[in-house]
Backbone as JSON Lines, residues from 0, in Angstrom:
{"i":0,"aa":"M","n":[1.03,-1.06,-0.06],"ca":[0.18,0.18,-0.23],"c":[1.03,1.38,0.01]}
{"i":1,"aa":"K","n":[1.15,1.71,-1.14],"ca":[2.13,2.95,-1.23],"c":[1.4,4.16,-0.86]}
{"i":2,"aa":"A","n":[0.1,4.51,-1.48],"ca":[-0.62,5.57,-1.09],"c":[-0.74,5.82,0.47]}
{"i":3,"aa":"G","n":[-1.71,4.7,1.14],"ca":[-1.61,4.9,2.57],"c":[-2.97,5.9,2.61]}
{"i":4,"aa":"G","n":[-3.56,5.7,3.85],"ca":[-4.6,6.72,4.43],"c":[-4.77,7.95,4.0]}
{"i":5,"aa":"G","n":[-3.67,8.54,4.14],"ca":[-3.51,9.91,4.14],"c":[-3.95,10.33,2.69]}
{"i":6,"aa":"F","n":[-3.42,9.48,1.56],"ca":[-3.71,9.81,0.42],"c":[-5.41,9.76,0.2]}
{"i":7,"aa":"G","n":[-5.97,8.6,0.41],"ca":[-7.5,8.52,0.88],"c":[-8.08,9.68,1.05]}
{"i":8,"aa":"L","n":[-7.56,10.05,2.24],"ca":[-8.34,11.25,2.83],"c":[-8.18,12.14,2.19]}
{"i":9,"aa":"L","n":[-7.07,12.46,1.54],"ca":[-6.93,13.74,0.54],"c":[-7.76,13.48,-0.59]}
{"i":10,"aa":"G","n":[-8.09,12.6,-1.13],"ca":[-8.96,11.95,-2.55],"c":[-10.36,12.66,-1.82]}
{"i":11,"aa":"L","n":[-10.87,12.08,-0.67],"ca":[-12.18,12.32,-0.22],"c":[-12.33,13.96,-0.15]}
{"i":12,"aa":"L","n":[-11.39,14.7,0.39],"ca":[-11.24,15.99,0.48],"c":[-11.42,16.74,-0.65]}
{"i":13,"aa":"V","n":[-10.78,16.23,-1.87],"ca":[-10.57,16.8,-3.3],"c":[-12.06,16.63,-3.69]}
{"i":14,"aa":"G","n":[-12.33,15.25,-3.66],"ca":[-13.96,15.02,-4.15],"c":[-14.96,15.72,-3.64]}
{"i":15,"aa":"A","n":[-14.81,16.12,-2.58],"ca":[-15.8,16.89,-1.62],"c":[-15.65,18.52,-1.91]}
{"i":16,"aa":"G","n":[-14.56,18.65,-2.7],"ca":[-14.48,20.22,-3.08],"c":[-13.87,20.87,-1.8]}
{"i":17,"aa":"L","n":[-13.37,20.27,-0.55],"ca":[-12.79,21.28,0.47],"c":[-11.28,21.2,0.17]}
{"i":18,"aa":"V","n":[-10.7,20.88,-0.47],"ca":[-9.14,20.81,-1.0],"c":[-9.15,20.85,-2.38]}
{"i":19,"aa":"S","n":[-8.37,21.98,-2.91],"ca":[-7.95,21.84,-4.4],"c":[-7.08,20.85,-4.71]}
{"i":20,"aa":"P","n":[-6.99,20.37,-6.05],"ca":[-6.64,19.24,-6.3],"c":[-4.68,19.69,-6.26]}
{"i":21,"aa":"Q","n":[-4.49,21.19,-6.65],"ca":[-3.1,21.34,-6.51],"c":[-2.59,21.3,-5.08]}
{"i":22,"aa":"V","n":[-3.47,21.77,-4.23],"ca":[-3.17,21.65,-2.6],"c":[-2.89,20.05,-2.28]}
{"i":23,"aa":"A","n":[-3.72,19.16,-2.99],"ca":[-3.54,17.62,-2.79],"c":[-2.1,17.24,-3.26]}
{"i":24,"aa":"R","n":[-1.83,17.51,-4.5],"ca":[-0.54,17.13,-5.29],"c":[0.61,17.76,-4.26]}
{"i":25,"aa":"A","n":[0.57,19.06,-3.81],"ca":[1.65,19.59,-3.09],"c":[1.57,18.87,-1.74]}
{"i":26,"aa":"A","n":[0.75,18.1,-1.19],"ca":[0.66,17.53,0.24],"c":[1.51,16.08,0.05]}
{"i":27,"aa":"W","n":[1.53,15.55,-1.08],"ca":[1.93,14.49,-1.7],"c":[3.42,14.52,-1.44]}
{"i":28,"aa":"D","n":[4.09,13.76,-0.62],"ca":[5.49,13.64,-0.24],"c":[5.86,12.43,-1.06]}
{"i":29,"aa":"K","n":[6.49,12.54,-2.28],"ca":[6.78,11.31,-3.16],"c":[8.24,10.64,-2.54]}
{"i":30,"aa":"A","n":[9.15,11.65,-2.14],"ca":[10.39,10.96,-1.38],"c":[9.97,10.11,-0.42]}
{"i":31,"aa":"A","n":[9.33,10.66,0.45],"ca":[9.08,10.07,1.69],"c":[8.57,8.7,1.43]}
{"i":32,"aa":"F","n":[7.2,8.35,0.68],"ca":[6.69,7.38,0.13],"c":[7.2,6.53,-0.64]}
{"i":33,"aa":"D","n":[8.37,6.92,-1.12],"ca":[9.44,5.97,-2.23],"c":[10.56,5.36,-1.25]}
{"i":34,"aa":"S","n":[10.88,6.0,-0.08],"ca":[11.98,5.5,0.87],"c":[11.64,4.33,1.11]}
{"i":35,"aa":"R","n":[12.71,3.53,1.39],"ca":[12.74,2.12,1.9],"c":[13.5,2.06,2.98]}
{"i":36,"aa":"G","n":[12.97,1.47,4.12],"ca":[13.56,1.38,5.61],"c":[13.12,2.7,6.35]}
{"i":37,"aa":"V","n":[13.03,2.27,7.7],"ca":[12.53,3.53,8.4],"c":[13.24,4.56,8.68]}
{"i":38,"aa":"E","n":[14.76,4.29,8.78],"ca":[15.74,5.46,8.87],"c":[15.61,6.31,7.48]}
{"i":39,"aa":"A","n":[15.29,5.6,6.52],"ca":[15.18,6.58,5.28],"c":[13.89,7.2,5.26]}
{"i":40,"aa":"V","n":[12.71,6.83,5.82],"ca":[11.64,7.69,5.98],"c":[11.8,8.64,6.83]}
{"i":41,"aa":"F","n":[12.28,8.28,8.05],"ca":[12.52,9.65,9.29],"c":[13.33,10.33,8.32]}
{"i":42,"aa":"A","n":[14.31,10.19,7.67],"ca":[15.14,11.31,6.96],"c":[14.37,11.95,6.09]}
{"i":43,"aa":"A","n":[13.6,11.36,5.25],"ca":[12.88,11.89,4.15],"c":[11.83,12.78,4.53]}
{"i":44,"aa":"L","n":[11.4,12.52,5.74],"ca":[10.25,13.68,6.62],"c":[11.04,14.51,7.54]}
{"i":45,"aa":"G","n":[12.35,14.51,7.55],"ca":[13.05,15.38,8.26],"c":[12.82,15.16,9.66]}
{"i":46,"aa":"A","n":[12.73,13.86,10.21],"ca":[12.64,13.48,11.49],"c":[13.9,13.29,12.26]}
{"i":47,"aa":"G","n":[14.87,12.96,11.38],"ca":[16.1,12.76,12.12],"c":[16.28,11.59,13.04]}
{"i":48,"aa":"K","n":[16.6,11.6,14.27],"ca":[16.43,10.58,15.08],"c":[15.35,10.84,16.1]}
{"i":49,"aa":"P","n":[14.0,10.68,16.13],"ca":[12.98,10.89,16.83],"c":[13.16,10.24,18.31]}
{"i":50,"aa":"A","n":[12.45,11.0,19.28],"ca":[12.58,10.29,20.7],"c":[11.42,9.67,20.83]}
{"i":51,"aa":"P","n":[11.75,8.56,21.34],"ca":[10.85,7.4,21.99],"c":[9.63,8.18,22.94]}
{"i":52,"aa":"S","n":[8.41,8.03,22.68],"ca":[7.47,8.67,23.4],"c":[6.31,7.68,23.94]}
{"i":53,"aa":"T","n":[5.91,7.88,25.45],"ca":[4.84,6.92,25.91],"c":[3.53,7.76,25.72]}
{"i":54,"aa":"E","n":[3.61,9.05,24.91],"ca":[2.56,9.85,24.82],"c":[1.66,9.58,23.56]}
{"i":55,"aa":"I","n":[2.49,8.67,22.8],"ca":[1.55,8.01,21.63],"c":[1.25,6.68,21.69]}
{"i":56,"aa":"R","n":[-0.26,6.52,21.61],"ca":[-0.58,5.26,21.69],"c":[-1.03,4.6,20.45]}
{"i":57,"aa":"I","n":[-0.61,3.18,19.91],"ca":[-0.8,2.58,18.68],"c":[-1.97,1.76,19.14]}
{"i":58,"aa":"N","n":[-3.15,1.62,18.46],"ca":[-3.88,0.47,18.74],"c":[-4.09,-0.32,17.2]}
{"i":59,"aa":"A","n":[-3.55,-1.66,17.59],"ca":[-3.23,-2.6,16.24],"c":[-3.57,-3.86,16.82]}
{"i":60,"aa":"P","n":[-4.0,-4.87,16.01],"ca":[-4.17,-6.1,16.47],"c":[-2.71,-6.75,16.91]}
{"i":61,"aa":"E","n":[-2.6,-7.55,17.75],"ca":[-1.29,-8.37,18.27],"c":[-1.24,-9.39,17.08]}
{"i":62,"aa":"I","n":[-2.36,-10.28,16.66],"ca":[-2.13,-10.93,15.36],"c":[-3.28,-10.68,14.24]}
{"i":63,"aa":"A","n":[-2.72,-10.23,13.38],"ca":[-3.43,-9.85,12.13],"c":[-3.94,-11.14,11.19]}
{"i":64,"aa":"E","n":[-4.84,-11.73,10.89],"ca":[-5.14,-12.83,10.14],"c":[-4.92,-12.39,8.63]}
{"i":65,"aa":"N","n":[-5.23,-11.33,8.09],"ca":[-5.06,-10.85,6.83],"c":[-4.2,-9.64,6.62]}
{"i":66,"aa":"G","n":[-3.01,-9.87,6.33],"ca":[-2.2,-8.84,6.15],"c":[-2.76,-7.67,5.22]}
{"i":67,"aa":"A","n":[-3.69,-7.91,4.37],"ca":[-4.31,-6.9,3.23],"c":[-5.05,-5.95,4.24]}
{"i":68,"aa":"V","n":[-5.51,-6.16,5.26],"ca":[-6.4,-4.98,6.08],"c":[-6.21,-5.04,7.09]}
{"i":69,"aa":"V","n":[-5.43,-4.27,7.83],"ca":[-4.86,-4.31,9.26],"c":[-5.39,-3.04,9.46]}
{"i":70,"aa":"A","n":[-6.03,-3.05,10.62],"ca":[-6.89,-1.86,10.99],"c":[-5.93,-1.53,12.15]}
{"i":71,"aa":"V","n":[-5.4,-0.03,12.0],"ca":[-4.68,0.58,12.94],"c":[-5.06,1.93,13.41]}
{"i":72,"aa":"S","n":[-5.06,2.24,14.46],"ca":[-5.27,3.67,14.94],"c":[-4.16,4.28,15.87]}
{"i":73,"aa":"V","n":[-4.09,5.38,15.77],"ca":[-2.7,6.15,16.48],"c":[-3.63,7.35,17.3]}
{"i":74,"aa":"V","n":[-3.3,7.69,18.64],"ca":[-3.72,8.56,19.35],"c":[-2.33,9.35,20.02]}
{"i":75,"aa":"S","n":[-2.37,10.7,19.69],"ca":[-1.02,11.36,20.52],"c":[-1.43,12.23,21.34]}
{"i":76,"aa":"N","n":[-1.15,12.25,22.46],"ca":[-1.31,13.14,23.89],"c":[-0.12,14.18,23.59]}
{"i":77,"aa":"L","n":[0.4,14.18,22.99],"ca":[1.49,15.23,22.87],"c":[0.79,16.57,22.33]}
{"i":78,"aa":"P","n":[1.17,17.52,22.99],"ca":[0.67,19.08,22.58],"c":[1.08,19.54,21.31]}
{"i":79,"aa":"Q","n":[0.4,20.04,20.68],"ca":[0.77,20.73,19.54],"c":[0.98,19.49,18.32]}
{"i":80,"aa":"T","n":[0.38,18.74,18.08],"ca":[0.54,17.68,17.4],"c":[0.24,18.06,15.73]}
{"i":81,"aa":"E","n":[1.21,18.0,14.97],"ca":[0.78,18.43,13.47],"c":[0.81,17.39,12.66]}
{"i":82,"aa":"Q","n":[1.72,16.22,12.94],"ca":[1.66,15.37,11.82],"c":[1.54,13.83,12.34]}
{"i":83,"aa":"I","n":[0.86,12.72,11.91],"ca":[1.32,11.62,12.12],"c":[1.45,10.53,11.09]}
{"i":84,"aa":"A","n":[2.59,9.84,11.17],"ca":[2.91,8.98,9.97],"c":[2.91,7.73,10.41]}
{"i":85,"aa":"L","n":[2.4,6.78,9.51],"ca":[2.63,5.28,9.96],"c":[3.45,4.58,9.13]}
{"i":86,"aa":"L","n":[4.51,3.67,9.91],"ca":[5.65,2.81,8.84],"c":[5.39,1.61,9.24]}
{"i":87,"aa":"V","n":[5.81,0.81,8.27],"ca":[5.79,-0.74,8.47],"c":[7.31,-1.22,8.09]}
{"i":88,"aa":"D","n":[8.05,-1.67,8.84],"ca":[9.42,-1.76,8.77],"c":[9.66,-2.61,7.58]}
{"i":89,"aa":"R","n":[8.78,-3.93,7.58],"ca":[9.12,-4.96,6.43],"c":[8.48,-4.83,5.16]}
{"i":90,"aa":"N","n":[7.69,-3.81,5.01],"ca":[6.98,-3.51,3.89],"c":[7.66,-3.28,2.78]}
{"i":91,"aa":"P","n":[7.36,-3.64,1.42],"ca":[8.2,-2.91,0.17],"c":[8.45,-1.41,0.14]}
{"i":92,"aa":"Y","n":[7.25,-0.79,0.56],"ca":[7.66,0.93,0.74],"c":[7.11,0.95,2.38]}
{"i":93,"aa":"T","n":[7.96,1.46,2.86],"ca":[7.98,1.47,4.43],"c":[6.77,2.62,4.61]}
{"i":94,"aa":"L","n":[6.67,3.57,4.2],"ca":[5.68,4.46,4.72],"c":[4.33,4.25,4.11]}
{"i":95,"aa":"A","n":[3.48,3.9,5.22],"ca":[2.12,3.49,4.8],"c":[0.93,4.5,4.87]}
{"i":96,"aa":"A","n":[1.33,5.7,5.62],"ca":[0.44,6.58,5.76],"c":[0.65,7.71,6.47]}
{"i":97,"aa":"H","n":[0.45,8.95,5.9],"ca":[0.84,10.17,6.22],"c":[-0.01,11.18,6.54]}
{"i":98,"aa":"F","n":[-0.42,11.55,7.75],"ca":[-1.57,12.75,8.09],"c":[-0.93,13.88,8.74]}
{"i":99,"aa":"V","n":[-1.56,14.9,7.87],"ca":[-1.36,16.44,8.35],"c":[-2.53,16.83,9.43]}
{"i":100,"aa":"I","n":[-2.3,17.1,10.79],"ca":[-3.18,17.09,11.75],"c":[-3.47,18.78,11.82]}
{"i":101,"aa":"P","n":[-4.59,19.39,11.32],"ca":[-4.8,20.78,11.31],"c":[-4.92,21.21,12.86]}
{"i":102,"aa":"P","n":[-4.5,22.64,13.02],"ca":[-4.7,23.13,14.53],"c":[-6.28,22.9,14.87]}
{"i":103,"aa":"G","n":[-6.38,22.57,16.14],"ca":[-7.53,22.51,16.63],"c":[-8.29,21.1,16.59]}
{"i":104,"aa":"T","n":[-7.54,20.11,15.98],"ca":[-8.05,19.03,15.53],"c":[-7.45,17.97,16.24]}
{"i":105,"aa":"A","n":[-8.17,16.94,16.83],"ca":[-7.77,15.84,17.75],"c":[-6.98,14.92,17.35]}
{"i":106,"aa":"P","n":[-5.85,14.89,17.84],"ca":[-4.63,13.98,16.88],"c":[-5.03,12.4,17.16]}
{"i":107,"aa":"D","n":[-6.02,12.05,16.26],"ca":[-6.53,10.64,16.67],"c":[-7.01,10.11,15.32]}
{"i":108,"aa":"I","n":[-6.03,9.28,14.78],"ca":[-6.25,8.88,13.34],"c":[-6.7,7.32,13.29]}
{"i":109,"aa":"Q","n":[-7.57,6.83,12.4],"ca":[-7.45,5.47,12.12],"c":[-7.59,5.33,10.76]}
{"i":110,"aa":"T","n":[-6.91,4.19,10.21],"ca":[-7.21,3.7,8.94],"c":[-6.7,2.21,8.9]}
{"i":111,"aa":"R","n":[-6.67,1.59,7.82],"ca":[-6.06,0.2,7.59],"c":[-5.15,0.09,6.66]}
{"i":112,"aa":"I","n":[-4.06,-0.32,6.98],"ca":[-2.81,-0.54,6.35],"c":[-2.81,-2.08,5.74]}
{"i":113,"aa":"K","n":[-1.78,-2.11,4.81],"ca":[-1.29,-3.53,4.31],"c":[-0.08,-4.09,4.89]}
{"i":114,"aa":"M","n":[0.22,-5.12,5.17],"ca":[1.42,-5.49,5.96],"c":[1.91,-6.98,4.89]}
{"i":115,"aa":"A","n":[3.16,-6.97,4.52],"ca":[3.67,-7.8,3.82],"c":[3.99,-9.21,4.71]}
{"i":116,"aa":"E","n":[4.33,-8.53,5.84],"ca":[4.36,-9.95,7.02],"c":[4.4,-9.23,7.97]}
{"i":117,"aa":"S","n":[4.73,-10.48,9.32],"ca":[4.9,-9.9,10.66],"c":[6.1,-8.76,10.59]}
{"i":118,"aa":"A","n":[5.74,-7.42,11.4],"ca":[6.79,-6.47,11.29],"c":[6.33,-5.52,12.55]}
{"i":119,"aa":"N","n":[7.19,-4.32,12.68],"ca":[6.67,-3.53,13.64],"c":[6.35,-2.4,12.88]}
{"i":120,"aa":"V","n":[5.15,-1.76,13.43],"ca":[4.39,-0.67,12.94],"c":[4.9,0.3,13.81]}
{"i":121,"aa":"Y","n":[5.34,1.6,13.18],"ca":[5.75,2.76,13.83],"c":[4.74,3.98,13.62]}
{"i":122,"aa":"A","n":[4.62,4.69,14.6],"ca":[3.94,5.89,14.72],"c":[4.43,6.94,14.83]}
{"i":123,"aa":"L","n":[5.07,8.03,13.94],"ca":[5.82,9.0,13.8],"c":[5.23,10.19,14.14]}
{"i":124,"aa":"V","n":[5.23,10.8,14.97],"ca":[4.52,11.96,15.53],"c":[5.43,13.41,15.54]}
{"i":125,"aa":"K","n":[5.18,14.37,14.6],"ca":[5.62,16.02,14.79],"c":[4.49,16.77,15.57]}
{"i":126,"aa":"A","n":[5.07,17.0,16.86],"ca":[4.46,17.9,17.9],"c":[5.32,18.91,18.03]}
{"i":127,"aa":"G","n":[4.72,20.1,17.86],"ca":[5.74,21.42,18.55],"c":[6.94,21.63,17.93]}
{"i":128,"aa":"G","n":[6.95,21.14,16.67],"ca":[8.28,20.95,15.9],"c":[9.35,20.18,15.94]}
{"i":129,"aa":"R","n":[8.71,19.16,16.69],"ca":[9.76,18.11,17.27],"c":[9.31,16.62,16.86]}
{"i":130,"aa":"F","n":[10.04,15.38,16.55],"ca":[9.56,14.29,16.2],"c":[9.66,13.42,17.32]}
{"i":131,"aa":"H","n":[8.78,12.54,17.56],"ca":[8.77,11.47,18.38],"c":[8.12,10.13,17.82]}
{"i":132,"aa":"V","n":[8.5,9.05,18.3],"ca":[8.0,7.89,17.62],"c":[7.43,6.84,18.9]}
{"i":133,"aa":"A","n":[6.67,5.86,18.6],"ca":[6.35,4.72,19.23],"c":[6.28,3.42,18.41]}
{"i":134,"aa":"R","n":[6.35,2.15,18.65],"ca":[6.55,0.88,17.97],"c":[5.65,-0.04,18.67]}
{"i":135,"aa":"R","n":[5.11,-0.73,17.67],"ca":[4.25,-1.99,18.01],"c":[4.45,-3.1,17.09]}
{"i":136,"aa":"E","n":[4.66,-4.33,17.65],"ca":[4.98,-5.34,16.9],"c":[3.51,-5.87,16.56]}
{"i":137,"aa":"V","n":[3.16,-6.24,15.05],"ca":[1.94,-6.91,14.73],"c":[2.47,-8.21,13.86]}
{"i":138,"aa":"K","n":[1.83,-9.21,14.36],"ca":[2.16,-10.62,13.52],"c":[1.18,-10.92,12.91]}
{"i":139,"aa":"V","n":[1.55,-11.26,11.41],"ca":[0.48,-11.31,10.34],"c":[0.65,-12.9,9.89]}
{"i":140,"aa":"T","n":[-0.49,-13.6,9.78],"ca":[-0.66,-14.84,9.27],"c":[-0.63,-14.94,7.73]}
{"i":141,"aa":"L","n":[-1.23,-14.23,7.15],"ca":[-1.18,-14.07,5.7],"c":[-0.98,-12.64,4.96]}
{"i":142,"aa":"G","n":[0.16,-12.86,4.57],"ca":[0.72,-11.2,3.85],"c":[-0.44,-10.66,3.22]}
{"i":143,"aa":"G","n":[-0.09,-9.21,3.14],"ca":[-1.22,-8.75,1.98],"c":[-0.56,-7.67,1.16]}
{"i":144,"aa":"C","n":[0.64,-7.66,0.8],"ca":[1.32,-7.07,-0.43],"c":[1.75,-7.96,-1.63]}
{"i":145,"aa":"G","n":[0.92,-8.91,-1.71],"ca":[0.89,-9.88,-3.03],"c":[2.39,-10.92,-2.96]}
{"i":146,"aa":"A","n":[3.11,-10.68,-1.78],"ca":[4.03,-11.57,-1.77],"c":[3.71,-13.04,-1.25]}
């Protein structure tokens, strides 16, 4: 899943006329979505070495029977949360979704991602201009990336 939930949300916003196609294209971070590996995505998003945080909660199944549809939600309790990105370290394309959180919006996202195999799911959160990260292992019994 290269496009992720962020792209789907942008598509809905463009379709509803709430966001112009030009703004949607500007929000697409091709370099980050094309990056492979957690460190490469961190670098592409300008995160450097994010600090681990217990203020980020990842809700995902411990065991996902179907890697094609894994429900994941992230809640950030960090003040001034600006962005939430979901990364899967063993997927062909590591960045699964990237959400921009407008000011005044609850930093609580829910989406479904594809997972090629059992892997770590990372939630990278930008809050107050700094990056923080949390990780959760998800075991997949049937991969969802066509492998």
